Short mmCIF file of C-alpha atoms in Angstrom, two decimals:
data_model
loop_
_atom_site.label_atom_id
_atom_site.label_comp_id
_atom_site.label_asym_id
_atom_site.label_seq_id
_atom_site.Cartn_x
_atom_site.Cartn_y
_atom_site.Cartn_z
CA UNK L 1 21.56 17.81 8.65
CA UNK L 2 18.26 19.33 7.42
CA UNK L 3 14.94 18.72 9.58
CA UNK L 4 13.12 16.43 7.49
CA UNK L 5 16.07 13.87 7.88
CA UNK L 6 16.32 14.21 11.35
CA UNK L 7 12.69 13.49 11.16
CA UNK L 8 12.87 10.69 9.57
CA UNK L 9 15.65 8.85 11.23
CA UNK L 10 14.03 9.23 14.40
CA UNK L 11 10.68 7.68 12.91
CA UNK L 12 13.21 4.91 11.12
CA UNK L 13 14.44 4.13 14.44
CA UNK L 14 10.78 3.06 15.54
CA UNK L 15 9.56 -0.25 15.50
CA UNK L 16 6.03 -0.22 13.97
CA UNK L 17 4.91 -3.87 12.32
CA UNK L 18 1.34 -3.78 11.48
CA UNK L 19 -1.23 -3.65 14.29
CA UNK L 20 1.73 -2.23 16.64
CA UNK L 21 1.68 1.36 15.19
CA UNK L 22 1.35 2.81 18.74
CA UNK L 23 5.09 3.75 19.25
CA UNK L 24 4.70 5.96 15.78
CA UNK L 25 1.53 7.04 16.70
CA UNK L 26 2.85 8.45 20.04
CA UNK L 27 5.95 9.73 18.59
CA UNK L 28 3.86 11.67 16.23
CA UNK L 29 1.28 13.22 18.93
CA UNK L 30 4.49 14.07 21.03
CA UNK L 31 5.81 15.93 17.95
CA UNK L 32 2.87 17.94 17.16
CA UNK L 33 2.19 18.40 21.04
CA UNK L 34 4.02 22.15 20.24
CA UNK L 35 1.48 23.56 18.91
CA UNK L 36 -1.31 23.87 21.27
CA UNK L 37 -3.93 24.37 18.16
CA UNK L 38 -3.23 21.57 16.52
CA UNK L 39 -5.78 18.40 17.94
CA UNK L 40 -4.53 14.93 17.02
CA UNK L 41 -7.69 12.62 16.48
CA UNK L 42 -7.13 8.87 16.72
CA UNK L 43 -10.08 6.54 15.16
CA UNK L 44 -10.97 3.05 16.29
CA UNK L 45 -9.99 1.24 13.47
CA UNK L 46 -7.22 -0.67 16.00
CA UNK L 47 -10.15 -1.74 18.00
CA UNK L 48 -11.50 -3.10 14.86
CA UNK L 49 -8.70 -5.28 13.89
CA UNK L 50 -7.47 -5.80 17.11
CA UNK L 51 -4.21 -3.52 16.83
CA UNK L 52 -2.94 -1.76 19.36
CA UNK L 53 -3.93 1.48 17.72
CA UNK L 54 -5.69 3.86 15.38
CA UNK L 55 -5.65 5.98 12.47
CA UNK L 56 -4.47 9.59 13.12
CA UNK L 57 -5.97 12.39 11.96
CA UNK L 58 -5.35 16.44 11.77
CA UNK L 59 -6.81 19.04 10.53
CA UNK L 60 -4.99 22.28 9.59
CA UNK L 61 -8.00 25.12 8.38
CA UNK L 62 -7.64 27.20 5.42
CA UNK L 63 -8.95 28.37 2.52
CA UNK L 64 -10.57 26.01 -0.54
CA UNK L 65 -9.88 23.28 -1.63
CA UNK L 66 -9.26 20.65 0.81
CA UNK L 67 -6.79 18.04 0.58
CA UNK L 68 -5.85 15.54 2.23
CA UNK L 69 -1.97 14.03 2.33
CA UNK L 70 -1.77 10.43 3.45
CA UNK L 71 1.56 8.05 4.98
CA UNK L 72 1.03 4.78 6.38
CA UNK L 73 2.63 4.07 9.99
CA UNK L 74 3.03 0.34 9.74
CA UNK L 75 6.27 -1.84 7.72
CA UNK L 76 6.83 -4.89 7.08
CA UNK L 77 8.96 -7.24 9.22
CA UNK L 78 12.08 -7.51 10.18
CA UNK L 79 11.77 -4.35 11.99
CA UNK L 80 12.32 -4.94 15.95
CA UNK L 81 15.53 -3.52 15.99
CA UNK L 82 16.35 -0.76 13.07
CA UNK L 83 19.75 0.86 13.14
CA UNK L 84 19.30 3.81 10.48
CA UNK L 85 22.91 4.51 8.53
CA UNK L 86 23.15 7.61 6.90
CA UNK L 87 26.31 7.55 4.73
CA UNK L 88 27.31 9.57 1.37
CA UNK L 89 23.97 11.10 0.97
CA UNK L 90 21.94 7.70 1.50
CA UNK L 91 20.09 6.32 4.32
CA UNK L 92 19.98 2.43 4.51
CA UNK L 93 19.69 -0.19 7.32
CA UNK L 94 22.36 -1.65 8.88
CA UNK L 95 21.69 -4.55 6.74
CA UNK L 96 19.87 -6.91 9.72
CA UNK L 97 16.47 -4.70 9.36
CA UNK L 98 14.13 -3.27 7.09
CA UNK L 99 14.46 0.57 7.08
CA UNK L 100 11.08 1.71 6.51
CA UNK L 101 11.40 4.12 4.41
CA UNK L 102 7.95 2.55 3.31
CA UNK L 103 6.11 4.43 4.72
CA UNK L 104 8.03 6.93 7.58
CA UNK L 105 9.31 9.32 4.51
CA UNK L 106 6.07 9.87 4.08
CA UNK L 107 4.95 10.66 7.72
CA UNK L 108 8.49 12.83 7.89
CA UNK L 109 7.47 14.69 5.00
CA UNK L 110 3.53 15.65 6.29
CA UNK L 111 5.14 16.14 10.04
CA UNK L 112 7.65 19.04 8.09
CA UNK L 113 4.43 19.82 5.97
CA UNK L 114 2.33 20.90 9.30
CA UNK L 115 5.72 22.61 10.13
CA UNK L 116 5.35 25.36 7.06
CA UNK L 117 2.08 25.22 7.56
CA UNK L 118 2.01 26.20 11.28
CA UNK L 119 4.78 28.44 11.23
CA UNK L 120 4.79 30.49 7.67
CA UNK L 121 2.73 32.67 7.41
CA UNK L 122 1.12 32.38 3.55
CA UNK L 123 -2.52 31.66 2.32
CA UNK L 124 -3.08 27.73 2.19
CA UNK L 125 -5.62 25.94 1.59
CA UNK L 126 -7.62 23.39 4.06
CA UNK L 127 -5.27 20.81 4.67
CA UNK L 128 -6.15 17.37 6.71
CA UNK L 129 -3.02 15.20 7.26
CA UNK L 130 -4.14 11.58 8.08
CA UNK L 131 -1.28 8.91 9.59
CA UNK L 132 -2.82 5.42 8.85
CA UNK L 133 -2.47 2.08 9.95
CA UNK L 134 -2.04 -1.62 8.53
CA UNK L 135 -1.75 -0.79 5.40
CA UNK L 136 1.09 -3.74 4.38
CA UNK L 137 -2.33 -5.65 5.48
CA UNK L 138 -4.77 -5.45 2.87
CA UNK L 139 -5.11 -1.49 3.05
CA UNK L 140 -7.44 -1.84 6.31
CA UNK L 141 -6.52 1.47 7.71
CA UNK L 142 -7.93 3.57 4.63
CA UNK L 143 -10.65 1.17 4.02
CA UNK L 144 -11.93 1.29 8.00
CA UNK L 145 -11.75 4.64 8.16
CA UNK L 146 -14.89 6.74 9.16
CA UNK L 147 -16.56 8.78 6.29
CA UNK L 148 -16.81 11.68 8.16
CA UNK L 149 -13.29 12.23 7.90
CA UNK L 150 -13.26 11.91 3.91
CA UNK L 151 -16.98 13.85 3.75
CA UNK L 152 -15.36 17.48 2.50
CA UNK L 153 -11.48 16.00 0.75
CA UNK L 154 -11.53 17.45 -2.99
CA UNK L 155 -8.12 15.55 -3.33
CA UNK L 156 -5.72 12.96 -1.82
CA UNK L 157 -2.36 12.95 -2.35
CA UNK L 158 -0.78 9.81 -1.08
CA UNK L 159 2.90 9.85 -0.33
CA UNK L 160 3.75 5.97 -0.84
CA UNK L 161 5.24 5.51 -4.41
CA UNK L 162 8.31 4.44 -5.40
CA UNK L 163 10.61 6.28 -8.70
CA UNK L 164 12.01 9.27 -9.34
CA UNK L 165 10.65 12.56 -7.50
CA UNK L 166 7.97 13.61 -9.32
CA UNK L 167 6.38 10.27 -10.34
CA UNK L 168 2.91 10.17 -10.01
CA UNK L 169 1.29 6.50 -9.95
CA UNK L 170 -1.12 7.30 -12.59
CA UNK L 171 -2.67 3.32 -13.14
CA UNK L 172 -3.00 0.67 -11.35
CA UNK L 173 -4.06 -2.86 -11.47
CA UNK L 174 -7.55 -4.49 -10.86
CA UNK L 175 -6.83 -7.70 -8.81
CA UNK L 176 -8.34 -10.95 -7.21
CA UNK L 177 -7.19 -13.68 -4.50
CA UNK L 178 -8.34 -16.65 -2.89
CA UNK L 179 -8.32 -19.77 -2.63
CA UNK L 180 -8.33 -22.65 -5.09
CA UNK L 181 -8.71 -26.21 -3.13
CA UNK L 182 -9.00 -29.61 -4.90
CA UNK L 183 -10.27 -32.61 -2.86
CA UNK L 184 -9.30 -35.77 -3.52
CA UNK L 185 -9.35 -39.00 -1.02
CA UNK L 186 -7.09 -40.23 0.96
CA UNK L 187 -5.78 -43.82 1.11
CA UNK L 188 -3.14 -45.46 2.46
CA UNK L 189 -0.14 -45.01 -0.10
CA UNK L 190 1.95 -47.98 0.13
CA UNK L 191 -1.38 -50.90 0.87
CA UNK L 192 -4.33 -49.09 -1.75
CA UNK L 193 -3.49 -46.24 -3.34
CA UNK L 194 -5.46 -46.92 -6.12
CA UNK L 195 -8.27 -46.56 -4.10
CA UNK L 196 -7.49 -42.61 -3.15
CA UNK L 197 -7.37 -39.61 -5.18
CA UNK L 198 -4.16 -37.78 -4.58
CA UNK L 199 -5.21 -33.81 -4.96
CA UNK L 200 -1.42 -32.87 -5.43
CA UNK L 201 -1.29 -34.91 -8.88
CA UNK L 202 -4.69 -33.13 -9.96
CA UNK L 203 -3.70 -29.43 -8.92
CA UNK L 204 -0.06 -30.25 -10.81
CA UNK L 205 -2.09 -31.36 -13.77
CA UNK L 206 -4.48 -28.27 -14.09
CA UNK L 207 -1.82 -25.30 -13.12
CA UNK L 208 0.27 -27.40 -15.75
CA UNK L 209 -2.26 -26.01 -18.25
CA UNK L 210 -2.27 -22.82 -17.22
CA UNK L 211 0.21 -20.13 -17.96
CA UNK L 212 1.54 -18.52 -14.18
CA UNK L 213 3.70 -15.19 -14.08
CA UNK L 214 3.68 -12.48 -16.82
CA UNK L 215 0.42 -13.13 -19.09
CA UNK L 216 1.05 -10.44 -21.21
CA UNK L 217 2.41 -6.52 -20.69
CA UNK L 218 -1.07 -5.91 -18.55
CA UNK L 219 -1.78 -8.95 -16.49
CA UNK L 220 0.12 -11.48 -14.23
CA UNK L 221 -1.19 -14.30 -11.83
CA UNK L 222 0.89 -15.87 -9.35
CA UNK L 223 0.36 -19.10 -7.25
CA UNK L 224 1.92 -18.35 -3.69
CA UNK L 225 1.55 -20.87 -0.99
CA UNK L 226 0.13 -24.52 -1.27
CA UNK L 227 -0.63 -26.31 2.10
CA UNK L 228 -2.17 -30.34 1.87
CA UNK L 229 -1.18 -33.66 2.91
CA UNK L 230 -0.63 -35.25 6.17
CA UNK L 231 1.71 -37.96 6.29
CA UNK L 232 3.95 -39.85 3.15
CA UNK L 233 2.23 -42.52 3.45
CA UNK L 234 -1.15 -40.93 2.62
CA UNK L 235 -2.32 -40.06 -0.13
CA UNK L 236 -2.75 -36.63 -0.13
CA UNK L 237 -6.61 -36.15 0.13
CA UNK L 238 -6.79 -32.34 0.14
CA UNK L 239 -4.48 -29.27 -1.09
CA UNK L 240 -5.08 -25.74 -1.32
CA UNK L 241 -3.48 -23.06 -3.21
CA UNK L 242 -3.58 -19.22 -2.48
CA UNK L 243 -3.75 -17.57 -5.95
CA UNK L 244 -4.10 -14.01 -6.72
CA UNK L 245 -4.28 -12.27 -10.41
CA UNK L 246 -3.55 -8.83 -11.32
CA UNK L 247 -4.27 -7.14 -14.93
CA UNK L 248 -4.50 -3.27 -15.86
CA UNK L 249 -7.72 -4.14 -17.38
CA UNK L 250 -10.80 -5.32 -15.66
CA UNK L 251 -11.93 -7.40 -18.86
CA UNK L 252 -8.89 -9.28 -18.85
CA UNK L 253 -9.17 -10.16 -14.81
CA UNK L 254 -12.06 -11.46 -15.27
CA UNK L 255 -11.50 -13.44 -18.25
CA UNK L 256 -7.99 -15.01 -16.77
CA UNK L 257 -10.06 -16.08 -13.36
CA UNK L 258 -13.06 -17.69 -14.94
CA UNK L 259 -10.27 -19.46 -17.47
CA UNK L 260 -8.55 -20.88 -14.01
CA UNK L 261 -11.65 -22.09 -12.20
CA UNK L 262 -13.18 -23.61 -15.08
CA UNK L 263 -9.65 -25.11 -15.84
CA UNK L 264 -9.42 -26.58 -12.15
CA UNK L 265 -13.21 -27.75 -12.35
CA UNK L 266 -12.69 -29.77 -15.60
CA UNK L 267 -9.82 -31.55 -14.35
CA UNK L 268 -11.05 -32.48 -10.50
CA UNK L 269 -14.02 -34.00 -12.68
CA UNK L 270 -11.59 -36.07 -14.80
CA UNK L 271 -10.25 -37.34 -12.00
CA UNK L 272 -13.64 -37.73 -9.45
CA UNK L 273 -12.21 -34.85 -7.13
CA UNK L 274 -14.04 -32.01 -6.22
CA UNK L 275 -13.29 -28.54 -6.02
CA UNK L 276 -13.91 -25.58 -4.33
CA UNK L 277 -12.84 -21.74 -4.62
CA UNK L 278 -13.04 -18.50 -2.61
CA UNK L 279 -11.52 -16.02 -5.51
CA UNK L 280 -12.71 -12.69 -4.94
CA UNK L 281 -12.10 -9.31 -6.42
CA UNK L 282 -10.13 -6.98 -4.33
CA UNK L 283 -9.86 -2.96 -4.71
CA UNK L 284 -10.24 -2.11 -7.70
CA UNK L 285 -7.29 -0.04 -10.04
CA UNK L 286 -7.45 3.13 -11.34
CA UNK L 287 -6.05 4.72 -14.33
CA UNK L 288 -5.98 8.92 -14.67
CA UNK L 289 -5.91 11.01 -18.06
CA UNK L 290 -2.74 13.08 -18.15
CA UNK L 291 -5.13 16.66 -17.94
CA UNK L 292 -6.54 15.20 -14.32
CA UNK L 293 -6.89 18.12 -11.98
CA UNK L 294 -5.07 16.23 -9.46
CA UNK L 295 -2.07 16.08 -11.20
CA UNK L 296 -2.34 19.77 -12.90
CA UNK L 297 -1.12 21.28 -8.99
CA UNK L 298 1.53 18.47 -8.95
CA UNK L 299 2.61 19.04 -12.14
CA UNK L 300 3.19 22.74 -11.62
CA UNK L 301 4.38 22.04 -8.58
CA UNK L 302 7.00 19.86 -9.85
CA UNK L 303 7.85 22.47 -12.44
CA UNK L 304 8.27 25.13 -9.70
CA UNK L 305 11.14 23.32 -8.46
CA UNK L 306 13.00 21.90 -11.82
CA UNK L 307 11.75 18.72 -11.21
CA UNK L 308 10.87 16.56 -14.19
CA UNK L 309 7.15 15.09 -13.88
CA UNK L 310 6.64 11.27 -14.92
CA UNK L 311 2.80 9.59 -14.78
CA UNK L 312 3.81 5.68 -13.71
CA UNK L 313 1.87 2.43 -13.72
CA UNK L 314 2.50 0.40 -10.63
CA UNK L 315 1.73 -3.17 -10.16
CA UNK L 316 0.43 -3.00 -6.96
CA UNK L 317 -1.83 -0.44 -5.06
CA UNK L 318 -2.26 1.04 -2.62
CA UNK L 319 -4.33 3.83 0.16
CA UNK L 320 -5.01 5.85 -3.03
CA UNK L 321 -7.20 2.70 -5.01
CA UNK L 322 -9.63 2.71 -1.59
CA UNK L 323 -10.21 6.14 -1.58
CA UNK L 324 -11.11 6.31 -5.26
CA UNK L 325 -13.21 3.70 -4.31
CA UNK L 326 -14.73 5.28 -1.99
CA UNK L 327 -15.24 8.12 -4.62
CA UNK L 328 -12.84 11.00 -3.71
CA UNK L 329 -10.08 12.20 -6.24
CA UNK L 330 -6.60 10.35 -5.24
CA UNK L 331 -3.50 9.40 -6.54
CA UNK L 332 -0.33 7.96 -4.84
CA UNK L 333 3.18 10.22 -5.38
CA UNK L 334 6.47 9.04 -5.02
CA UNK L 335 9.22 9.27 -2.19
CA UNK L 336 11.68 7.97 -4.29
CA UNK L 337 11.91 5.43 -1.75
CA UNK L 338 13.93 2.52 -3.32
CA UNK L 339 14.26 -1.79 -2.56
CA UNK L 340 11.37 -1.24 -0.52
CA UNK L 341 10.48 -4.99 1.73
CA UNK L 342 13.94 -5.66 1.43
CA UNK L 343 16.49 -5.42 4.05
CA UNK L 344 18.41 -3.01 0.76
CA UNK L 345 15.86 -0.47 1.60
CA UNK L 346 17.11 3.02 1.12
CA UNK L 347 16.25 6.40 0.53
CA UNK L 348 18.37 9.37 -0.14
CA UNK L 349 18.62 12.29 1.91
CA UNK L 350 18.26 14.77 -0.85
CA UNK L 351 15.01 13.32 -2.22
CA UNK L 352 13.62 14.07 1.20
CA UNK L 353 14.39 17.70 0.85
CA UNK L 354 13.64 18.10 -2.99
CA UNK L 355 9.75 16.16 -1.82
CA UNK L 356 9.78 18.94 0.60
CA UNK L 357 10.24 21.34 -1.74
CA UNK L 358 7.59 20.24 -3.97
CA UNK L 359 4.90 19.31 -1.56
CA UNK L 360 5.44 23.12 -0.12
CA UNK L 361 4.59 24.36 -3.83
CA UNK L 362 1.61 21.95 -4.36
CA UNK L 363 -0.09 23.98 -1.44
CA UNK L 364 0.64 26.90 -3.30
CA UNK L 365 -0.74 25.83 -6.23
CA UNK L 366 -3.82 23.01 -5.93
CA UNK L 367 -7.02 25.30 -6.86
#
């Protein structure tokens, strides 16, 4: 069995649900504790979101430029008890768990990365590894992060995609969430119900009117939870519905959002309800041209190692989109990691290796 897997299995093993990274965190500073140059910087972005732990950094010196890899320490749920299999060249869960692969083949990958780097002996350039956390939350590790640690990153390469090694996640969408409430009144349903205004009958009406799913090949909405009502024999005075929209082009966001609210305002006034909304724009896509100097390294990197390159979309984002927002040069690569928030996660052994491979050439040849 080759290092990185080892790596990862043990990091599979490893509880970590968001905001209780600190078993990673420790197994990773343990790890690295063999190499007495190496410091291991935690942040206080746990204190900030009241986890039980921060973002790691490290910083490896070398030449220029300097880049920055980044793997998230947190999964989704379930993951209190994880029971990695590794049969026929796959590693799954035992079925009951998540495995995690999202995102511990990325930490095994930049743990084996500050291996080569620590004990080969070759010109590299400045390298800062950074282990973050809550990221299946709204991105909040990457987007609490201090500047100071971004201040001097040329590039980012992310290690949280999903297709074949050697997909780069070369656009993603723009998206907004909220809220969209309708108030009604409430009356007693079986004595005067003409007297209320039942919000469930005018949210059914206006989403009725509105297309929900796949708008066209660049855009989707999506209403996800409703929560009203407090007895059947009420009628239901308030109900709110947590939307969220997502479209490869900004124009189109913004013309699918006003198109709900004004849809949801015209119809509460048909009906003498009110309504209220708290939709707001989240981090912002990206989309890069195929000559990027980001993806130039990767590409010859991929090369290198008779790997076929691919530029993806993806649908969702993800530490990458905050740190182009916050202006630096990122893009997300994949793992190859595969039903990912599923208890079918997997990941194959030998994509582990062959990500090895390629990330070890990338540091030969990012200029």
């Amino acid at each position: 069995m080759s290092e990185i897997v080892k790596i990862f299995l043990e990091l599979a093993k490893i509880p970590s649900p968001s905001k209780k990274e600190r078993p990673v965190a420790e197994y990773i500073k343990n790890y690295l504790a063999k190499y007495p140059t190496i410091e291991v910087l935690e942040d206080r972005t746990g204190q900030k979101i009241d986890g039980n732990c921060g973002n790691l950094i490290v910083k490896i010196p070398g030449g220029s430029p300097h880049i920055l890899f980044d793997a998230h320490m947190d999964t989704v749920a379930p993951c209190d008890a994880i029971n990695p299999q590794l049969k026929n060249g796959v590693i799954t869960s035992d079925g009951t768990s998540i495995l995690g692969a999202d995102d511990k083949s990325g930490l095994a990958l930049m743990l084996a990365l500050i291996d080569h780097l620590m004990t080969d002996d070759f010109p590299h350039p400045t390298c800062t590894f950074l282990f973050t956390v809550c990221e299946e939350q709204s991105l909040m590790g990457a987007k609490l992060l201090e500047q100071k640690y971004l201040d001097s990153v040329d590039y980012i390469y992310v290690l949280d995609g999903e297709g074949p090694i050697g997909t780069a996640v070369v656009k993603t969408p723009h998206g907004c969430k909220g809220t969209l409430k309708v108030i009604g009144k409430e009356a007693h349903a079986g004595v005067c119900p003409e007297e209320g205004i039942n919000a469930f009958v005018v949210a059914a009406e206006a989403v009725s009117t509105l297309s929900i799913g796949r708008i066209d090949e660049e855009t989707t909405c999506n209403i996800g939870v409703a929560q009203g009502g407090t007895a059947t024999n009420v009628v239901m005075g308030e109900l709110s519905l947590q939307f969220e929209a997502r479209s490869f082009s900004p124009q189109k966001l913004e013309e699918l959002t006003n198109h709900v609210k004004e849809t949801f305002a015209r119809v509460c006034q048909q009906y003498g309800a009110q309504f209220e909304e708290t939709l707001q724009l989240g981090t912002p896509g990206y989309q890069l041209a195929d000559a990027a100097p980001i993806l130039t390294a990767f590409k010859k990197a991929c090369e290198h190692e008779a790997v076929v390159y691919q530029g993806a979309a993806c649908g969702g984002g993800s530490n990458a989109n905050v740190y182009r927002m916050r202006g630096i040069n990122a893009v997300n690569l994949s793992t190859n990691m595969q039903n990912i928030h599923s208890v079918n996660e997997q990941i194959a052994a030998a994509d582990l290796e062959k990500m090895l491979t390629v990330l070890k050439q990338l540091l030969q040849k990012v200029k």
